């Protein structure tokens, strides 16, 4: 069920009369809400726009301008309009371009995926062009989700979502691409055993089980995201070259300098770890065993190197972080704040070729996703995503179940 349908159900019971539409699902929605007299399903967006006091455009960021141009002119006088896209720059531009001047603009964005309980999760509210009374009304309407409201500007939203989501998504998209290129299901291999590997496998499958546009809009339409994804690809490439060349001293210096900037300088040295061994080891898609194969964890090393190069302190945005970002930050912190493990990873990167073919494909993948985003090509992004999605599809149900359990635990811990 989409966000608007959930909102209609919640507020239909609470005394709100709403309209919602998905043109290609009109009959299905009519049947779904046939026994709820307080929810009205319109055949197209004109009926919604003409009759509603509060309108939410829950559409792909790529199409927001076209859809607002189509239905915006029918907006009821003095109505409140918002959107749920992951990138606010094109959304706000569309509203300003196509909505009458008397319309108030209050946007929103739930910072979690469709299978996560919204209770306690961050929900960004953006008062772009509105009275305080209208903003309070929208806050009250959306309070039914039980989320934690965070007030931001559109510009701050896009910068923070880029900091917390863009590179995280790029890392896992690249992992999936590399595993498919090597024809691997990593959870079935003895090399991918242990807590960090569990997080990699689970989150990668969780991302690929969703719709491609959830990630494409944020990556392609957010200028900050493009820069960060490009830097991540550069960090992956630079570190992989140091590994191939056997430049241990240079690799160690770069990695530990980045770790010092991201973790120690941020005042995390004496703070408890976000994730512990028992949490990391609890969730596995395959048959776990006691022996762990040393891994150089190129994806994690490159993440911290990228944050360092861009001057990002990931802890600054915890209040606006998604569950996936907290998991990813948790495993990077786990690696970098355990000196013996980090030294093992550096030695493995230079002396052990076990994961070398995986690292090669991962490097190709990171650069490929970066180029796709830089070109702004939604069609290419979709093709790449859906090809890999079909490869992993048989394991999505189990991955979703395990991933939900993992996210529940991380939310309790953070």
GROMACS .gro file of C-alpha atoms in nm:
model
  414
    1UNK     CA    1   0.000   0.000   0.000
    2UNK     CA    2   0.140   0.344  -0.089
    3UNK     CA    3   0.187   0.634   0.151
    4UNK     CA    4  -0.131   0.810   0.043
    5UNK     CA    5  -0.338   0.497   0.092
    6UNK     CA    6  -0.191   0.453   0.441
    7UNK     CA    7  -0.266   0.817   0.519
    8UNK     CA    8  -0.622   0.776   0.394
    9UNK     CA    9  -0.678   0.472   0.613
   10UNK     CA   10  -0.538   0.636   0.924
   11UNK     CA   11  -0.720   0.965   0.881
   12UNK     CA   12  -1.034   0.811   0.742
   13UNK     CA   13  -1.077   0.652   1.082
   14UNK     CA   14  -0.990   0.981   1.252
   15UNK     CA   15  -1.253   1.190   1.077
   16UNK     CA   16  -1.065   1.322   0.774
   17UNK     CA   17  -1.219   1.307   0.428
   18UNK     CA   18  -0.952   1.263   0.163
   19UNK     CA   19  -0.899   1.196  -0.203
   20UNK     CA   20  -0.625   0.984  -0.352
   21UNK     CA   21  -0.549   0.858  -0.700
   22UNK     CA   22  -0.323   0.628  -0.893
   23UNK     CA   23  -0.467   0.632  -1.243
   24UNK     CA   24  -0.359   0.283  -1.344
   25UNK     CA   25  -0.487   0.135  -1.015
   26UNK     CA   26  -0.823   0.312  -0.999
   27UNK     CA   27  -1.044   0.003  -0.989
   28UNK     CA   28  -0.817  -0.180  -0.744
   29UNK     CA   29  -0.820   0.118  -0.507
   30UNK     CA   30  -1.198   0.147  -0.533
   31UNK     CA   31  -1.231  -0.216  -0.429
   32UNK     CA   32  -0.975  -0.178  -0.150
   33UNK     CA   33  -1.160   0.114   0.010
   34UNK     CA   34  -1.514   0.017  -0.087
   35UNK     CA   35  -1.619  -0.036   0.275
   36UNK     CA   36  -1.478   0.297   0.397
   37UNK     CA   37  -1.723   0.577   0.324
   38UNK     CA   38  -1.473   0.841   0.440
   39UNK     CA   39  -1.218   0.762   0.168
   40UNK     CA   40  -1.301   0.882  -0.183
   41UNK     CA   41  -1.107   0.746  -0.481
   42UNK     CA   42  -1.095   0.976  -0.783
   43UNK     CA   43  -1.029   0.858  -1.137
   44UNK     CA   44  -0.759   1.118  -1.202
   45UNK     CA   45  -0.566   1.397  -1.037
   46UNK     CA   46  -0.812   1.668  -1.134
   47UNK     CA   47  -1.073   1.540  -0.893
   48UNK     CA   48  -0.817   1.526  -0.614
   49UNK     CA   49  -0.682   1.875  -0.685
   50UNK     CA   50  -1.021   2.044  -0.712
   51UNK     CA   51  -1.167   1.900  -0.390
   52UNK     CA   52  -0.876   1.858  -0.146
   53UNK     CA   53  -0.751   2.102   0.115
   54UNK     CA   54  -0.425   1.910   0.156
   55UNK     CA   55  -0.262   1.737  -0.141
   56UNK     CA   56   0.047   1.515  -0.141
   57UNK     CA   57   0.222   1.429  -0.467
   58UNK     CA   58   0.368   1.084  -0.401
   59UNK     CA   59   0.536   1.030  -0.738
   60UNK     CA   60   0.883   0.966  -0.877
   61UNK     CA   61   1.119   1.265  -0.866
   62UNK     CA   62   1.186   1.220  -1.238
   63UNK     CA   63   0.819   1.284  -1.323
   64UNK     CA   64   0.721   1.541  -1.060
   65UNK     CA   65   0.738   1.842  -1.294
   66UNK     CA   66   0.523   1.676  -1.560
   67UNK     CA   67   0.257   1.565  -1.311
   68UNK     CA   68   0.236   1.898  -1.125
   69UNK     CA   69   0.212   2.076  -1.461
   70UNK     CA   70  -0.082   1.850  -1.548
   71UNK     CA   71  -0.284   1.875  -1.227
   72UNK     CA   72  -0.146   2.177  -1.042
   73UNK     CA   73  -0.361   2.430  -1.223
   74UNK     CA   74  -0.673   2.258  -1.085
   75UNK     CA   75  -0.561   2.296  -0.723
   76UNK     CA   76  -0.833   2.414  -0.487
   77UNK     CA   77  -0.795   2.777  -0.383
   78UNK     CA   78  -0.579   2.826  -0.070
   79UNK     CA   79  -0.502   2.453  -0.049
   80UNK     CA   80  -0.180   2.310   0.098
   81UNK     CA   81   0.041   2.108  -0.138
   82UNK     CA   82   0.341   1.889  -0.063
   83UNK     CA   83   0.540   1.602  -0.206
   84UNK     CA   84   0.713   1.284  -0.092
   85UNK     CA   85   1.006   1.274  -0.335
   86UNK     CA   86   1.356   1.196  -0.209
   87UNK     CA   87   1.506   1.501  -0.384
   88UNK     CA   88   1.340   1.832  -0.305
   89UNK     CA   89   1.510   2.065  -0.555
   90UNK     CA   90   1.304   1.952  -0.859
   91UNK     CA   91   0.992   1.908  -0.646
   92UNK     CA   92   0.996   2.261  -0.505
   93UNK     CA   93   1.084   2.401  -0.849
   94UNK     CA   94   0.780   2.223  -0.997
   95UNK     CA   95   0.551   2.359  -0.727
   96UNK     CA   96   0.678   2.714  -0.772
   97UNK     CA   97   0.650   2.686  -1.151
   98UNK     CA   98   0.303   2.536  -1.180
   99UNK     CA   99   0.098   2.612  -0.866
  100UNK     CA  100  -0.109   2.932  -0.829
  101UNK     CA  101   0.044   3.189  -0.590
  102UNK     CA  102  -0.230   3.144  -0.327
  103UNK     CA  103  -0.132   2.778  -0.275
  104UNK     CA  104   0.077   2.698   0.034
  105UNK     CA  105   0.372   2.459  -0.005
  106UNK     CA  106   0.467   2.223   0.279
  107UNK     CA  107   0.670   1.924   0.171
  108UNK     CA  108   0.765   1.605   0.354
  109UNK     CA  109   0.986   1.296   0.328
  110UNK     CA  110   0.984   0.980   0.538
  111UNK     CA  111   1.347   0.872   0.582
  112UNK     CA  112   1.297   0.497   0.574
  113UNK     CA  113   1.195   0.222   0.334
  114UNK     CA  114   0.846   0.082   0.268
  115UNK     CA  115   0.885  -0.221   0.495
  116UNK     CA  116   0.997  -0.029   0.806
  117UNK     CA  117   0.762   0.067   1.088
  118UNK     CA  118   0.746   0.451   1.073
  119UNK     CA  119   0.714   0.481   1.451
  120UNK     CA  120   1.008   0.684   1.580
  121UNK     CA  121   1.165   0.719   1.235
  122UNK     CA  122   1.260   1.066   1.104
  123UNK     CA  123   0.996   1.244   0.896
  124UNK     CA  124   1.123   1.567   0.740
  125UNK     CA  125   0.878   1.857   0.716
  126UNK     CA  126   0.963   2.154   0.494
  127UNK     CA  127   0.775   2.479   0.541
  128UNK     CA  128   0.856   2.637   0.206
  129UNK     CA  129   0.565   2.878   0.151
  130UNK     CA  130   0.304   2.860   0.423
  131UNK     CA  131   0.158   3.010   0.738
  132UNK     CA  132   0.242   2.864   1.076
  133UNK     CA  133  -0.121   2.757   1.117
  134UNK     CA  134  -0.103   2.551   0.798
  135UNK     CA  135   0.229   2.402   0.901
  136UNK     CA  136   0.082   2.301   1.236
  137UNK     CA  137  -0.213   2.143   1.054
  138UNK     CA  138   0.013   1.930   0.832
  139UNK     CA  139   0.223   1.830   1.135
  140UNK     CA  140  -0.095   1.717   1.307
  141UNK     CA  141  -0.214   1.519   1.002
  142UNK     CA  142   0.119   1.339   0.964
  143UNK     CA  143   0.151   1.273   1.337
  144UNK     CA  144  -0.059   0.959   1.283
  145UNK     CA  145   0.255   0.777   1.166
  146UNK     CA  146   0.422   0.821   1.504
  147UNK     CA  147   0.741   0.944   1.333
  148UNK     CA  148   0.990   1.194   1.473
  149UNK     CA  149   0.934   1.523   1.291
  150UNK     CA  150   1.246   1.705   1.170
  151UNK     CA  151   1.210   2.060   1.035
  152UNK     CA  152   1.446   2.148   0.749
  153UNK     CA  153   1.469   2.367   0.442
  154UNK     CA  154   1.459   2.198   0.101
  155UNK     CA  155   1.828   2.275   0.050
  156UNK     CA  156   1.929   2.127   0.387
  157UNK     CA  157   1.718   1.820   0.318
  158UNK     CA  158   1.895   1.751  -0.011
  159UNK     CA  159   2.240   1.804   0.138
  160UNK     CA  160   2.172   1.575   0.434
  161UNK     CA  161   2.008   1.301   0.228
  162UNK     CA  162   2.309   1.308  -0.002
  163UNK     CA  163   2.541   1.279   0.299
  164UNK     CA  164   2.350   0.989   0.455
  165UNK     CA  165   2.204   0.799   0.159
  166UNK     CA  166   2.370   0.860  -0.177
  167UNK     CA  167   2.706   0.692  -0.113
  168UNK     CA  168   2.545   0.423   0.104
  169UNK     CA  169   2.322   0.321  -0.185
  170UNK     CA  170   2.612   0.338  -0.432
  171UNK     CA  171   2.818   0.100  -0.219
  172UNK     CA  172   2.549  -0.167  -0.203
  173UNK     CA  173   2.447  -0.127  -0.566
  174UNK     CA  174   2.812  -0.185  -0.655
  175UNK     CA  175   2.834  -0.495  -0.436
  176UNK     CA  176   2.533  -0.648  -0.606
  177UNK     CA  177   2.675  -0.564  -0.947
  178UNK     CA  178   3.009  -0.726  -0.861
  179UNK     CA  179   2.849  -1.043  -0.723
  180UNK     CA  180   2.636  -1.083  -1.032
  181UNK     CA  181   2.937  -1.024  -1.258
  182UNK     CA  182   3.116  -1.309  -1.078
  183UNK     CA  183   2.797  -1.520  -1.080
  184UNK     CA  184   2.798  -1.538  -0.702
  185UNK     CA  185   2.540  -1.571  -0.428
  186UNK     CA  186   2.783  -1.466  -0.153
  187UNK     CA  187   2.582  -1.603   0.139
  188UNK     CA  188   2.628  -1.951  -0.011
  189UNK     CA  189   3.007  -1.918  -0.015
  190UNK     CA  190   3.243  -1.995   0.271
  191UNK     CA  191   3.438  -1.675   0.203
  192UNK     CA  192   3.148  -1.450   0.306
  193UNK     CA  193   3.103  -1.548   0.670
  194UNK     CA  194   3.073  -1.324   0.975
  195UNK     CA  195   2.888  -1.024   1.105
  196UNK     CA  196   3.011  -0.760   0.859
  197UNK     CA  197   2.940  -0.994   0.567
  198UNK     CA  198   2.587  -1.049   0.701
  199UNK     CA  199   2.519  -0.676   0.685
  200UNK     CA  200   2.660  -0.649   0.332
  201UNK     CA  201   2.447  -0.934   0.198
  202UNK     CA  202   2.126  -0.834   0.374
  203UNK     CA  203   2.131  -0.467   0.285
  204UNK     CA  204   2.234  -0.530  -0.076
  205UNK     CA  205   1.937  -0.760  -0.127
  206UNK     CA  206   1.708  -0.522   0.058
  207UNK     CA  207   1.799  -0.238  -0.177
  208UNK     CA  208   1.761  -0.448  -0.491
  209UNK     CA  209   1.421  -0.573  -0.371
  210UNK     CA  210   1.282  -0.218  -0.392
  211UNK     CA  211   1.185  -0.009  -0.694
  212UNK     CA  212   1.471   0.136  -0.898
  213UNK     CA  213   1.334   0.492  -0.892
  214UNK     CA  214   1.363   0.506  -0.511
  215UNK     CA  215   1.740   0.539  -0.558
  216UNK     CA  216   1.766   0.692  -0.907
  217UNK     CA  217   1.590   1.016  -0.821
  218UNK     CA  218   1.808   1.089  -0.521
  219UNK     CA  219   2.128   1.001  -0.706
  220UNK     CA  220   2.065   1.174  -1.038
  221UNK     CA  221   1.865   1.483  -0.941
  222UNK     CA  222   2.057   1.579  -0.627
  223UNK     CA  223   2.374   1.776  -0.720
  224UNK     CA  224   2.543   1.691  -0.389
  225UNK     CA  225   2.477   1.322  -0.445
  226UNK     CA  226   2.652   1.322  -0.781
  227UNK     CA  227   2.966   1.466  -0.627
  228UNK     CA  228   2.967   1.215  -0.345
  229UNK     CA  229   2.904   0.912  -0.565
  230UNK     CA  230   3.189   1.026  -0.791
  231UNK     CA  231   3.420   1.060  -0.490
  232UNK     CA  232   3.325   0.715  -0.367
  233UNK     CA  233   3.419   0.565  -0.704
  234UNK     CA  234   3.749   0.754  -0.692
  235UNK     CA  235   3.819   0.631  -0.339
  236UNK     CA  236   3.747   0.271  -0.441
  237UNK     CA  237   3.977   0.303  -0.741
  238UNK     CA  238   4.262   0.470  -0.552
  239UNK     CA  239   4.260   0.215  -0.270
  240UNK     CA  240   4.236  -0.080  -0.509
  241UNK     CA  241   4.540   0.048  -0.701
  242UNK     CA  242   4.736   0.073  -0.376
  243UNK     CA  243   4.638  -0.287  -0.295
  244UNK     CA  244   4.741  -0.411  -0.638
  245UNK     CA  245   5.071  -0.227  -0.620
  246UNK     CA  246   5.155  -0.366  -0.277
  247UNK     CA  247   5.196  -0.016  -0.131
  248UNK     CA  248   5.122  -0.110   0.227
  249UNK     CA  249   5.270   0.195   0.399
  250UNK     CA  250   5.080   0.437   0.178
  251UNK     CA  251   4.758   0.238   0.208
  252UNK     CA  252   4.786   0.219   0.586
  253UNK     CA  253   4.861   0.588   0.619
  254UNK     CA  254   4.567   0.689   0.403
  255UNK     CA  255   4.320   0.456   0.573
  256UNK     CA  256   4.420   0.548   0.927
  257UNK     CA  257   4.426   0.920   0.849
  258UNK     CA  258   4.072   0.892   0.715
  259UNK     CA  259   3.964   0.692   1.020
  260UNK     CA  260   4.116   0.947   1.256
  261UNK     CA  261   3.926   1.229   1.084
  262UNK     CA  262   3.591   1.052   1.073
  263UNK     CA  263   3.586   0.869   1.405
  264UNK     CA  264   3.842   1.005   1.652
  265UNK     CA  265   3.811   1.373   1.559
  266UNK     CA  266   3.433   1.337   1.583
  267UNK     CA  267   3.473   1.246   1.950
  268UNK     CA  268   3.369   0.882   1.911
  269UNK     CA  269   3.679   0.721   2.065
  270UNK     CA  270   3.514   0.656   2.403
  271UNK     CA  271   3.156   0.618   2.284
  272UNK     CA  272   2.993   0.271   2.273
  273UNK     CA  273   2.992   0.102   1.934
  274UNK     CA  274   2.667   0.130   1.741
  275UNK     CA  275   2.686  -0.243   1.664
  276UNK     CA  276   2.827  -0.526   1.872
  277UNK     CA  277   2.953  -0.872   1.777
  278UNK     CA  278   2.637  -1.047   1.893
  279UNK     CA  279   2.420  -0.817   1.679
  280UNK     CA  280   2.640  -0.854   1.371
  281UNK     CA  281   2.661  -1.233   1.396
  282UNK     CA  282   2.291  -1.287   1.457
  283UNK     CA  283   2.161  -1.240   1.104
  284UNK     CA  284   2.278  -1.468   0.825
  285UNK     CA  285   2.118  -1.573   0.496
  286UNK     CA  286   2.338  -1.880   0.466
  287UNK     CA  287   2.478  -2.154   0.686
  288UNK     CA  288   2.704  -1.982   0.934
  289UNK     CA  289   3.027  -2.138   1.058
  290UNK     CA  290   3.283  -2.036   1.315
  291UNK     CA  291   3.579  -1.972   1.084
  292UNK     CA  292   3.590  -1.626   0.929
  293UNK     CA  293   3.786  -1.566   0.608
  294UNK     CA  294   3.989  -1.242   0.636
  295UNK     CA  295   3.857  -0.980   0.395
  296UNK     CA  296   4.008  -0.645   0.296
  297UNK     CA  297   3.662  -0.483   0.304
  298UNK     CA  298   3.736  -0.244   0.019
  299UNK     CA  299   3.378  -0.115   0.025
  300UNK     CA  300   3.411  -0.006   0.388
  301UNK     CA  301   3.758   0.142   0.354
  302UNK     CA  302   3.644   0.345   0.053
  303UNK     CA  303   3.340   0.470   0.242
  304UNK     CA  304   3.548   0.623   0.519
  305UNK     CA  305   3.802   0.755   0.269
  306UNK     CA  306   3.515   0.919   0.079
  307UNK     CA  307   3.371   1.081   0.393
  308UNK     CA  308   3.717   1.210   0.482
  309UNK     CA  309   3.781   1.354   0.135
  310UNK     CA  310   3.444   1.531   0.135
  311UNK     CA  311   3.473   1.655   0.493
  312UNK     CA  312   3.160   1.466   0.600
  313UNK     CA  313   3.114   1.374   0.965
  314UNK     CA  314   2.841   1.107   0.945
  315UNK     CA  315   2.740   1.142   1.311
  316UNK     CA  316   2.627   1.501   1.247
  317UNK     CA  317   2.316   1.376   1.068
  318UNK     CA  318   2.205   1.090   1.290
  319UNK     CA  319   1.871   1.259   1.360
  320UNK     CA  320   1.796   1.244   0.986
  321UNK     CA  321   1.958   0.908   0.914
  322UNK     CA  322   1.782   0.609   0.761
  323UNK     CA  323   1.799   0.262   0.919
  324UNK     CA  324   2.026   0.147   0.634
  325UNK     CA  325   2.267   0.434   0.693
  326UNK     CA  326   2.285   0.352   1.064
  327UNK     CA  327   2.366  -0.009   0.981
  328UNK     CA  328   2.635   0.095   0.733
  329UNK     CA  329   2.784   0.349   0.972
  330UNK     CA  330   2.772   0.084   1.243
  331UNK     CA  331   2.980  -0.167   1.048
  332UNK     CA  332   3.234   0.094   0.932
  333UNK     CA  333   3.271   0.215   1.289
  334UNK     CA  334   3.306  -0.146   1.407
  335UNK     CA  335   3.596  -0.199   1.167
  336UNK     CA  336   3.779   0.129   1.222
  337UNK     CA  337   3.749   0.134   1.601
  338UNK     CA  338   3.894  -0.215   1.643
  339UNK     CA  339   4.270  -0.159   1.579
  340UNK     CA  340   4.357  -0.531   1.552
  341UNK     CA  341   4.080  -0.590   1.298
  342UNK     CA  342   4.179  -0.284   1.096
  343UNK     CA  343   4.543  -0.398   1.088
  344UNK     CA  344   4.429  -0.741   0.972
  345UNK     CA  345   4.223  -0.581   0.694
  346UNK     CA  346   4.522  -0.375   0.574
  347UNK     CA  347   4.750  -0.679   0.574
  348UNK     CA  348   4.488  -0.883   0.390
  349UNK     CA  349   4.455  -0.609   0.129
  350UNK     CA  350   4.824  -0.637   0.043
  351UNK     CA  351   4.910  -1.001   0.106
  352UNK     CA  352   4.594  -1.202   0.031
  353UNK     CA  353   4.440  -1.238  -0.315
  354UNK     CA  354   4.131  -1.432  -0.203
  355UNK     CA  355   3.894  -1.144  -0.277
  356UNK     CA  356   4.093  -0.987  -0.559
  357UNK     CA  357   3.850  -1.081  -0.839
  358UNK     CA  358   3.561  -0.954  -0.627
  359UNK     CA  359   3.745  -0.628  -0.566
  360UNK     CA  360   3.815  -0.588  -0.939
  361UNK     CA  361   3.448  -0.624  -1.028
  362UNK     CA  362   3.351  -0.400  -0.736
  363UNK     CA  363   3.582  -0.127  -0.866
  364UNK     CA  364   3.434  -0.157  -1.215
  365UNK     CA  365   3.085  -0.145  -1.064
  366UNK     CA  366   3.149   0.164  -0.850
  367UNK     CA  367   3.285   0.351  -1.151
  368UNK     CA  368   2.997   0.231  -1.368
  369UNK     CA  369   2.729   0.352  -1.128
  370UNK     CA  370   2.910   0.685  -1.092
  371UNK     CA  371   2.920   0.734  -1.467
  372UNK     CA  372   2.553   0.640  -1.498
  373UNK     CA  373   2.460   0.901  -1.237
  374UNK     CA  374   2.689   1.166  -1.392
  375UNK     CA  375   2.521   1.122  -1.731
  376UNK     CA  376   2.180   1.171  -1.568
  377UNK     CA  377   2.045   0.873  -1.760
  378UNK     CA  378   1.737   0.731  -1.586
  379UNK     CA  379   1.686   0.465  -1.854
  380UNK     CA  380   2.039   0.331  -1.816
  381UNK     CA  381   2.006   0.340  -1.437
  382UNK     CA  382   1.684   0.141  -1.455
  383UNK     CA  383   1.831  -0.118  -1.694
  384UNK     CA  384   2.137  -0.174  -1.474
  385UNK     CA  385   1.928  -0.197  -1.160
  386UNK     CA  386   1.661  -0.433  -1.293
  387UNK     CA  387   1.909  -0.673  -1.454
  388UNK     CA  388   2.079  -0.726  -1.118
  389UNK     CA  389   1.744  -0.726  -0.938
  390UNK     CA  390   1.624  -1.021  -1.148
  391UNK     CA  391   1.941  -1.216  -1.063
  392UNK     CA  392   1.885  -1.191  -0.688
  393UNK     CA  393   1.502  -1.199  -0.693
  394UNK     CA  394   1.460  -1.561  -0.569
  395UNK     CA  395   1.618  -1.468  -0.235
  396UNK     CA  396   1.422  -1.147  -0.171
  397UNK     CA  397   1.154  -1.293   0.061
  398UNK     CA  398   1.410  -1.439   0.300
  399UNK     CA  399   1.632  -1.132   0.277
  400UNK     CA  400   1.336  -0.906   0.358
  401UNK     CA  401   1.247  -1.115   0.663
  402UNK     CA  402   1.604  -1.121   0.797
  403UNK     CA  403   1.656  -0.757   0.704
  404UNK     CA  404   1.346  -0.650   0.896
  405UNK     CA  405   1.475  -0.829   1.204
  406UNK     CA  406   1.818  -0.670   1.164
  407UNK     CA  407   1.674  -0.321   1.125
  408UNK     CA  408   1.451  -0.370   1.428
  409UNK     CA  409   1.760  -0.448   1.636
  410UNK     CA  410   1.962  -0.153   1.502
  411UNK     CA  411   1.672   0.083   1.576
  412UNK     CA  412   1.664  -0.044   1.933
  413UNK     CA  413   2.039   0.010   1.967
  414UNK     CA  414   2.056   0.356   1.807
   0.00000   0.00000   0.00000
